[in-house]
Tab-separated table of C-alpha atoms in Angstrom:
chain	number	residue	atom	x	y	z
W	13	UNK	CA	-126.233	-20.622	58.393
W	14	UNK	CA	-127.105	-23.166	55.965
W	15	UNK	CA	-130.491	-22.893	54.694
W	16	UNK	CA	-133.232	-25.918	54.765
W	17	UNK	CA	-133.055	-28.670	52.288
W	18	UNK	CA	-136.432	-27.316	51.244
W	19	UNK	CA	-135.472	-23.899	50.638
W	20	UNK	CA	-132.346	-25.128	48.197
W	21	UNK	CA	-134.673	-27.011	46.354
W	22	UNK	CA	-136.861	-24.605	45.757
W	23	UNK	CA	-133.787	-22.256	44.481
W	24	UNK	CA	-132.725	-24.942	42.360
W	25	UNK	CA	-135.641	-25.438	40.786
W	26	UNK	CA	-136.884	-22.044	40.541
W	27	UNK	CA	-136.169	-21.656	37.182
W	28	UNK	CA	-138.535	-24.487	36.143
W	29	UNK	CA	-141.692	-23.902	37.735
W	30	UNK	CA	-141.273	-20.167	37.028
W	31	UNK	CA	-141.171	-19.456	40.886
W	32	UNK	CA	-138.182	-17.074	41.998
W	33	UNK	CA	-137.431	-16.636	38.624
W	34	UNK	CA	-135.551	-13.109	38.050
W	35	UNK	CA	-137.291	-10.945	35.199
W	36	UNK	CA	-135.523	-10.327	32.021
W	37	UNK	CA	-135.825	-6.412	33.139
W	38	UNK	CA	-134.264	-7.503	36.742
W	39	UNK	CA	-131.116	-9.377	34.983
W	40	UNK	CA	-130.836	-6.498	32.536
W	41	UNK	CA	-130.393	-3.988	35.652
W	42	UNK	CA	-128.094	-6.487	37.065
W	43	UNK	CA	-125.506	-6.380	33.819
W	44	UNK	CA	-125.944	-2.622	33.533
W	45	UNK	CA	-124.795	-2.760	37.220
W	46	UNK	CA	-121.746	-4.913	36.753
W	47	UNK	CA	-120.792	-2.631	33.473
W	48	UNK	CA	-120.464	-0.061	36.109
W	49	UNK	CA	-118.225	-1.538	38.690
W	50	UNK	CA	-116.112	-2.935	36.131
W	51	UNK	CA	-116.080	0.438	34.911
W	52	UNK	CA	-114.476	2.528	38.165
W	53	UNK	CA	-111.900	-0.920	37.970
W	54	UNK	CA	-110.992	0.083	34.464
W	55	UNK	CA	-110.431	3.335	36.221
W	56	UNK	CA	-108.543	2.445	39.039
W	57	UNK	CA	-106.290	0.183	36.300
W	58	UNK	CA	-105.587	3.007	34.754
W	59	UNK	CA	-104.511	5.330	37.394
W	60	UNK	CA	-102.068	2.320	38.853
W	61	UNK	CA	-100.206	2.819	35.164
W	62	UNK	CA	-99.821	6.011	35.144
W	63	UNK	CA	-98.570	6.027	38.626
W	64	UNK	CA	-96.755	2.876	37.750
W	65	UNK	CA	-95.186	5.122	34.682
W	66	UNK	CA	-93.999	7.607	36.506
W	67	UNK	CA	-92.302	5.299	38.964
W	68	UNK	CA	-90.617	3.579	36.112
W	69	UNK	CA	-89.626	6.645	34.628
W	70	UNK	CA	-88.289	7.743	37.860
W	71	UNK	CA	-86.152	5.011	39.106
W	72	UNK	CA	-85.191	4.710	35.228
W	73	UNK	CA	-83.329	7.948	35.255
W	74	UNK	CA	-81.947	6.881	39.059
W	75	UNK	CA	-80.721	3.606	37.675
W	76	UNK	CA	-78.679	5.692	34.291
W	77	UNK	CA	-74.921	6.409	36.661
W	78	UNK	CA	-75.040	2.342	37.979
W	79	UNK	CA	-75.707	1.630	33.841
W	80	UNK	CA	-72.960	3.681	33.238
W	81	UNK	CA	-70.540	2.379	35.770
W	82	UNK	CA	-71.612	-0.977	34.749
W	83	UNK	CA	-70.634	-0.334	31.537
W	84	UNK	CA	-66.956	1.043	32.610
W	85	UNK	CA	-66.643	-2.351	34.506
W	86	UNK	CA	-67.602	-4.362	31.657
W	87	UNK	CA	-65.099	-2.654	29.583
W	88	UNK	CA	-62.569	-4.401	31.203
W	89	UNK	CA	-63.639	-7.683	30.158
W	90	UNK	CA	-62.553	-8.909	27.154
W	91	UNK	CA	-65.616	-10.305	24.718
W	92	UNK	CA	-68.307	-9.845	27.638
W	93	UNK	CA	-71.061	-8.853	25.057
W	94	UNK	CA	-70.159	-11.661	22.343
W	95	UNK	CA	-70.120	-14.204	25.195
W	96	UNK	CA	-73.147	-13.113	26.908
W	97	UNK	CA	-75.213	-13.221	23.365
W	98	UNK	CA	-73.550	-16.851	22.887
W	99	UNK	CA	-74.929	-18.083	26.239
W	100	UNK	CA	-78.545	-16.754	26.174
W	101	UNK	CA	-80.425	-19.180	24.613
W	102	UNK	CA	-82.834	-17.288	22.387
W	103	UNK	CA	-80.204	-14.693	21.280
W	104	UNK	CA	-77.881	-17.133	20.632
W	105	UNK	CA	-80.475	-19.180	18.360
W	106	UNK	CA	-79.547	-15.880	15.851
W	107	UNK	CA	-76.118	-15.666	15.807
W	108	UNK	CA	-73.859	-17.227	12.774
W	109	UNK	CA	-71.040	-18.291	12.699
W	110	UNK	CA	-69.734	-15.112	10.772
W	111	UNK	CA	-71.373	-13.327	13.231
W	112	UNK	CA	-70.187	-14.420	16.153
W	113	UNK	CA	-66.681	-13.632	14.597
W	114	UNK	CA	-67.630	-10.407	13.962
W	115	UNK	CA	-68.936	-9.917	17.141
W	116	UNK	CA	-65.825	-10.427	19.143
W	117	UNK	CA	-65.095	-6.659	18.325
W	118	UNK	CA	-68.251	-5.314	19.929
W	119	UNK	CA	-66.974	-3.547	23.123
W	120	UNK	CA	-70.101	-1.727	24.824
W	121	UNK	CA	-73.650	-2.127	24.464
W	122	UNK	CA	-75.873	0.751	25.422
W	123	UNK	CA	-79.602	0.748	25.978
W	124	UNK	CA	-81.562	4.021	26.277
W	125	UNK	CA	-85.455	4.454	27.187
W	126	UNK	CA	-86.942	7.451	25.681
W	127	UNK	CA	-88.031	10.547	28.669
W	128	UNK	CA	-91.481	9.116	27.900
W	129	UNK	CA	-90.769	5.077	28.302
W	130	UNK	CA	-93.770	4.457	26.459
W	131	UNK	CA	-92.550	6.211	23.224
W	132	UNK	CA	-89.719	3.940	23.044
W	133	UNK	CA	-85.976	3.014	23.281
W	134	UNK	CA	-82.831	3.441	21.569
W	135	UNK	CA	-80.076	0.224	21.569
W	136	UNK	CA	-76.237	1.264	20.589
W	137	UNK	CA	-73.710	-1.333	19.778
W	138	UNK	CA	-70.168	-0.186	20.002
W	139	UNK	CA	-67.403	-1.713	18.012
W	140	UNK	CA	-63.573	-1.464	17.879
W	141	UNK	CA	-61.888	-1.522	14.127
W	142	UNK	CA	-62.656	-4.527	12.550
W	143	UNK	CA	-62.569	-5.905	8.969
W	144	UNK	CA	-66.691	-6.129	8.715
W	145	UNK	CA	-67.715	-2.448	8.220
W	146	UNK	CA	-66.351	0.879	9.180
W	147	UNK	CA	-69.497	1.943	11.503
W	148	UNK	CA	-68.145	2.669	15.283
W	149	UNK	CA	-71.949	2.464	16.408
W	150	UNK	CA	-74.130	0.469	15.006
W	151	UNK	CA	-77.671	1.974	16.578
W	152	UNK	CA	-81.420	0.609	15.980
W	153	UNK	CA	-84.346	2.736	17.702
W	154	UNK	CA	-87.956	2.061	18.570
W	155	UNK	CA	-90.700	4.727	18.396
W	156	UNK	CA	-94.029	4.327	19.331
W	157	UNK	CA	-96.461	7.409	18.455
W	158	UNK	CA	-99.318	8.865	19.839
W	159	UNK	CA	-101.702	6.699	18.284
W	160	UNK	CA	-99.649	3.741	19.308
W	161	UNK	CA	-98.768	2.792	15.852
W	162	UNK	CA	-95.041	1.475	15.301
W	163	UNK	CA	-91.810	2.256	13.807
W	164	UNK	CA	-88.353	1.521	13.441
W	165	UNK	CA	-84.500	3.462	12.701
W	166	UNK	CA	-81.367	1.847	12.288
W	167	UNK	CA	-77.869	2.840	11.112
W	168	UNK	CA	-77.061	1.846	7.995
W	169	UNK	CA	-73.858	-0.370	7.651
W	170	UNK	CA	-70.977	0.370	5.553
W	171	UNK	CA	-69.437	-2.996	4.892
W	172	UNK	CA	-66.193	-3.486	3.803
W	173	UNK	CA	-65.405	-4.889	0.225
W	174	UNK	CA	-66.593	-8.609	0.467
W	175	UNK	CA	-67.847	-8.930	4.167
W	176	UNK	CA	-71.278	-8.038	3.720
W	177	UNK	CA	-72.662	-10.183	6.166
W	178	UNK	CA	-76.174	-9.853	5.629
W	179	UNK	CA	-75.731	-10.936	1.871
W	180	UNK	CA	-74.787	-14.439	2.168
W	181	UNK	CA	-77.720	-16.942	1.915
W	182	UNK	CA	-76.145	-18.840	4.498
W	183	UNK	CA	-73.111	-18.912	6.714
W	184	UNK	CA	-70.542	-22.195	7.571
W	185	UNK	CA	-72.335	-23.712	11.190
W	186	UNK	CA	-70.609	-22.650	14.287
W	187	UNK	CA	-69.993	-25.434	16.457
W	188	UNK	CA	-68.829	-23.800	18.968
W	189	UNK	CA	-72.253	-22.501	20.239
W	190	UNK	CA	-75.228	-24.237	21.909
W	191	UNK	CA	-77.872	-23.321	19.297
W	192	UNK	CA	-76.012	-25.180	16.189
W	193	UNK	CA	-79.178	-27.531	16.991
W	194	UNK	CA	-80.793	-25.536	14.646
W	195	UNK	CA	-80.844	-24.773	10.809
W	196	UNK	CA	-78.301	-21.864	10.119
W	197	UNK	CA	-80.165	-18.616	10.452
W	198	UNK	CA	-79.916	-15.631	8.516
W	199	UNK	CA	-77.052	-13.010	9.447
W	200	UNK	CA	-77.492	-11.405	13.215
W	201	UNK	CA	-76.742	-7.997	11.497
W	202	UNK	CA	-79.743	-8.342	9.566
W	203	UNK	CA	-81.872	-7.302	12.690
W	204	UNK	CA	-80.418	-3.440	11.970
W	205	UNK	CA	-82.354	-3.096	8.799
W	206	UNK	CA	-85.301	-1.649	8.596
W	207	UNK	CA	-88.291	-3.744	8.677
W	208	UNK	CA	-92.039	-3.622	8.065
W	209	UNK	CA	-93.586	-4.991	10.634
W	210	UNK	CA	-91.995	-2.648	13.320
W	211	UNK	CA	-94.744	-4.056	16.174
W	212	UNK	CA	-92.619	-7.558	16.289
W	213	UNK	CA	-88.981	-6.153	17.409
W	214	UNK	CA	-88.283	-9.613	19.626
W	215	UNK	CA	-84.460	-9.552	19.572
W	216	UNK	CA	-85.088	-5.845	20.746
W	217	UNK	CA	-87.264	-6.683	23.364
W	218	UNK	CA	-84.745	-9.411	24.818
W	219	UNK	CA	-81.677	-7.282	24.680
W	220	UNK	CA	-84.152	-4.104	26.308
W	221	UNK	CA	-86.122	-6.438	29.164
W	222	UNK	CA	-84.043	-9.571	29.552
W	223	UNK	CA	-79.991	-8.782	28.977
W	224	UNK	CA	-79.826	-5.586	29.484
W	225	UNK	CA	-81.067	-5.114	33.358
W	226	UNK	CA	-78.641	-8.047	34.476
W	227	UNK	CA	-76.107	-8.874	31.537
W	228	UNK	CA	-74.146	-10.625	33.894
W	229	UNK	CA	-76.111	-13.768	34.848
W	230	UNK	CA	-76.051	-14.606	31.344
W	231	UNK	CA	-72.109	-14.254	31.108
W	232	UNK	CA	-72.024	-16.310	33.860
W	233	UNK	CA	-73.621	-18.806	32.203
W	234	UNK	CA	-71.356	-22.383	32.452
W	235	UNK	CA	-70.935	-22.942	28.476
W	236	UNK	CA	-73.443	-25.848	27.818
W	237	UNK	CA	-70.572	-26.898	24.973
W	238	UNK	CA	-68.357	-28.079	26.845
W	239	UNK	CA	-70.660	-29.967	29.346
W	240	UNK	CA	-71.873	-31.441	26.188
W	241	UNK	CA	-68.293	-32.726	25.609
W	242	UNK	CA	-67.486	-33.669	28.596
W	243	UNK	CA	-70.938	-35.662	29.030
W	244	UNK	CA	-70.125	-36.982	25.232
W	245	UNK	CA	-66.477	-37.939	26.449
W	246	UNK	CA	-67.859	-39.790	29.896
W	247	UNK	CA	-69.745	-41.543	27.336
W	248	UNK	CA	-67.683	-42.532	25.138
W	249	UNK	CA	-65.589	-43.829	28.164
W	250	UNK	CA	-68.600	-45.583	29.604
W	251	UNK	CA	-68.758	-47.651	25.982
W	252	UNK	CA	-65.184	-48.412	26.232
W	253	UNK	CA	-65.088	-49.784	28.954
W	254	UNK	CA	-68.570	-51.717	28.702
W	255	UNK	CA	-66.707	-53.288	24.701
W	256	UNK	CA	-63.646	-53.824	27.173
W	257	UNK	CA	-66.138	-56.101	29.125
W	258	UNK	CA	-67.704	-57.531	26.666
W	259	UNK	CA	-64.386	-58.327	24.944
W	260	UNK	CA	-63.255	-59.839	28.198
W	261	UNK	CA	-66.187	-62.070	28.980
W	262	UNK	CA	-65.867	-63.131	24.972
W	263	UNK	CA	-62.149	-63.564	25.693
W	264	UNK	CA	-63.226	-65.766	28.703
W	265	UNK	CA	-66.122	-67.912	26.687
W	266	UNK	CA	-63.619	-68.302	23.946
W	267	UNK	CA	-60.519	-69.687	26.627
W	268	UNK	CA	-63.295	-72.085	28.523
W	269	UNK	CA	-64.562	-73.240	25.013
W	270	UNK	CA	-61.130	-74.089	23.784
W	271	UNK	CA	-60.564	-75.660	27.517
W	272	UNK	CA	-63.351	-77.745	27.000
W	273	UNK	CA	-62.188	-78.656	23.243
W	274	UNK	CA	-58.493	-79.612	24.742
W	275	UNK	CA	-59.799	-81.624	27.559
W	276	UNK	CA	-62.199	-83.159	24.992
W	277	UNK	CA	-59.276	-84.036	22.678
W	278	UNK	CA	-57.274	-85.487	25.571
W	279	UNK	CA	-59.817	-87.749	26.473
W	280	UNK	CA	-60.177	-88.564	22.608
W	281	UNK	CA	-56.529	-89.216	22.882
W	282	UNK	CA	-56.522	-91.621	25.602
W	283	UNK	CA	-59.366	-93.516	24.104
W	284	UNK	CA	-57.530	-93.575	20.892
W	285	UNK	CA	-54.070	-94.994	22.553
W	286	UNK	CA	-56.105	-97.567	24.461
W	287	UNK	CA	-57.975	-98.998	21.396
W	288	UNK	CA	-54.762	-98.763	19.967
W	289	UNK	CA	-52.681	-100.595	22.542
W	290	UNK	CA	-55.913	-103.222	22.652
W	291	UNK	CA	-55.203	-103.577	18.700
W	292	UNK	CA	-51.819	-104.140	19.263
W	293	UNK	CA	-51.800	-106.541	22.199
W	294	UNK	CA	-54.372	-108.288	19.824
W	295	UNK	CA	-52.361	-108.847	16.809
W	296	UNK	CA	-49.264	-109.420	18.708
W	297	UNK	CA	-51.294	-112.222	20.333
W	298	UNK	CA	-52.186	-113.128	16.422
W	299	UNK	CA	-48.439	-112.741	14.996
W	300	UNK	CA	-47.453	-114.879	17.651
W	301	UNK	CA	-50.354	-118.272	17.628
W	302	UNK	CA	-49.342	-117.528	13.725
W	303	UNK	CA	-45.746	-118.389	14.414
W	304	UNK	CA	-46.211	-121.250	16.591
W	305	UNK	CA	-49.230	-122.708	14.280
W	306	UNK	CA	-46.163	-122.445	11.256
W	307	UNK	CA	-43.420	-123.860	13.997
W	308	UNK	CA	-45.787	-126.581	14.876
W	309	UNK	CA	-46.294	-127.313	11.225
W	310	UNK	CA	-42.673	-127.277	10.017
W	311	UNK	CA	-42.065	-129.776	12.730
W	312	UNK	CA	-44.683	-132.084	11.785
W	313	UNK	CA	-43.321	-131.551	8.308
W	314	UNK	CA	-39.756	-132.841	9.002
W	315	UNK	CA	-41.339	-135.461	11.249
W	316	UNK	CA	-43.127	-136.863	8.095
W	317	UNK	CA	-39.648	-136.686	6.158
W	318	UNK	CA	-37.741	-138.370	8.644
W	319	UNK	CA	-40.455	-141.351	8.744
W	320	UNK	CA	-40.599	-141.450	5.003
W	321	UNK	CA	-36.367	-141.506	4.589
W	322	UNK	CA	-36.502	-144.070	7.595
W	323	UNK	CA	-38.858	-145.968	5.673
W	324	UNK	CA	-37.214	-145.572	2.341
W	325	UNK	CA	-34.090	-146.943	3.758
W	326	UNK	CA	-35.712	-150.325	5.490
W	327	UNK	CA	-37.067	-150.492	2.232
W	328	UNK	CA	-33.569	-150.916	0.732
W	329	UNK	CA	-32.397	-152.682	2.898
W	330	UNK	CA	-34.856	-155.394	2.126
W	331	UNK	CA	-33.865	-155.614	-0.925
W	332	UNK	CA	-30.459	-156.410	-0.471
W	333	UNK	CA	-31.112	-159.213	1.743
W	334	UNK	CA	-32.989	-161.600	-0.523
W	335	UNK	CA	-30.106	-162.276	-2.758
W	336	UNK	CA	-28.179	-163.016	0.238
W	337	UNK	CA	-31.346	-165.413	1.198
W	338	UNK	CA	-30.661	-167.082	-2.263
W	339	UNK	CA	-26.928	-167.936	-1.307
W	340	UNK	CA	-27.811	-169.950	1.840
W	341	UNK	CA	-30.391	-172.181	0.233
């Protein structure tokens, strides 16, 4: 049941009128208490691990024959190990392109836990004759000691004359994997030396916990290269074709723009021939009052000279008559 209004307010303010208030001697009993409960936990935590071990352990050594006829399945897959390093992403992150090259002649991978899984775990690479190094196994081992401190073992390589790997300050980018995204890293092989911080083994830890117990899922993997060219070639198609449209629609603005120009000029054209025909009709009409202003002229002209020779002969003939005038009287 809920309690009273009364009663929470008096809980809630217990600790500032001093009423209800647990002594310092009451909380310190308290905290010893909880010390000791978490205490049989700690215990109980501790019992589930070693039962936990032993469990491991158990169904480690039950799981060795399906490892091993794994392993004679896998052999029958060419490149299985370089392609399932390729397609996990954190692995792959590692790999040159050198190394991937070199890792095309890797045929088995083995990974052993020690009888005591807590003291560590051996991981074998197996390799056919290549031109790299003459090691058959290539081996790297994890030991952790009683006191929990770490170390590490590997084989030493014996490259061949000019192929030390793990020399060159950097190798030509693969682009044939999915983490060329990233700067070129140093050479893959370079994880079999020993190093001196032995507590950070993380390429050892993913092959031990993440490939190894299901190397499969990662050779399964749908290469993320070649969806990236496919998705680059859909694009490139998807540009094509939105420049073909664009072309078109500039093809079409350019054909309705010189439409409009041609049906402009035409009616230029027409305007032109009928200011021209007007200019014509005009001076025609001009040329031709012209002419008959000049006819009319030249007739008035040889009007005026026929009066004048008409006159010019009465005038002569006037003359002759007066001496004939002269006779009769």
């Amino acid at each position: 049941m809920w309690a009273p209004a009364a009663e929470l307010d008096k809980k809630l303010n217990s600790n500032h009128d001093g009423s209800g208030e647990t002594t310092e001697k009451e909380q310190q009993e308290a905290i010893e208490h909880i010390d000791e409960i978490q205490s049989e936990i700690d215990v109980l935590n501790e019992q589930a691990s070693e039962e936990i071990l032993k469990i491991e352990e158990k169904y480690n050594k039950l799981r060795q024959p399906f490892f091993q006829k794994r392993s004679e399945a896998i052999a029958k897959i060419p490149n299985f190990w370089v392609t399932t390093f390729v397609n996990h992403p954190q692995v792959s992150a590692l790999l040159g392109e050198e190394d991937e090259a070199a890792l095309h002649y890797l045929t088995r991978v083995e990974v052993a836990e020690f009888e005591d899984i807590q003291s560590g775990y051996k991981i074998e690479f197996y390799f056919d004759e290549n031109p790299y190094f003459e090691n058959k196994v290539l081996s790297k081992e994890f030991h952790v000691n009683e006191s929990g401190d770490a170390s590490l073992k590997s084989t030493e390589i014996i490259w061949k004359s000019g192929k030390e790997l793990t020399k060159r300050s950097s190798q030509a980018p693969n682009t044939g994997s999915r983490k060329r995204k990233y700067e070129e890293p140093e050479s893959f092989f370079a994880w079999f030396t020993n190093h001196p911080d032995a507590d950070v083994d993380e390429l050892g830890e993913l092959i031990k916990d993440d490939i190894w117990p299901n190397p499969l899922q990662y050779y399964l993997l749908p290469d993320t290269d070649d969806d990236d060219e496919e998705e680059e070639e859909e694009e490139e198609e998807e540009e094509e074709e939105e420049e073909e449209e664009e072309e078109e629609g500039e093809e079409e603005e350019e054909e309705e723009e010189e439409g409009e120009e041609e049906e402009e000029g035409e009616e230029e054209g027409e305007g032109e021939e009928e200011g021209e025909g007007e200019e014509e009709g005009e001076g025609e009409e001009e040329g031709e009052g012209e002419e008959e202003g000049e006819g009319e002229e030249e007739g008035e002209g040889e009007e005026e000279k026929k009066e004048e020779e008409e006159e010019g002969e009465n005038d002569d003939k006037g003359e002759k008559g007066e001496p004939d005038d002269d006779k009769g009287e």
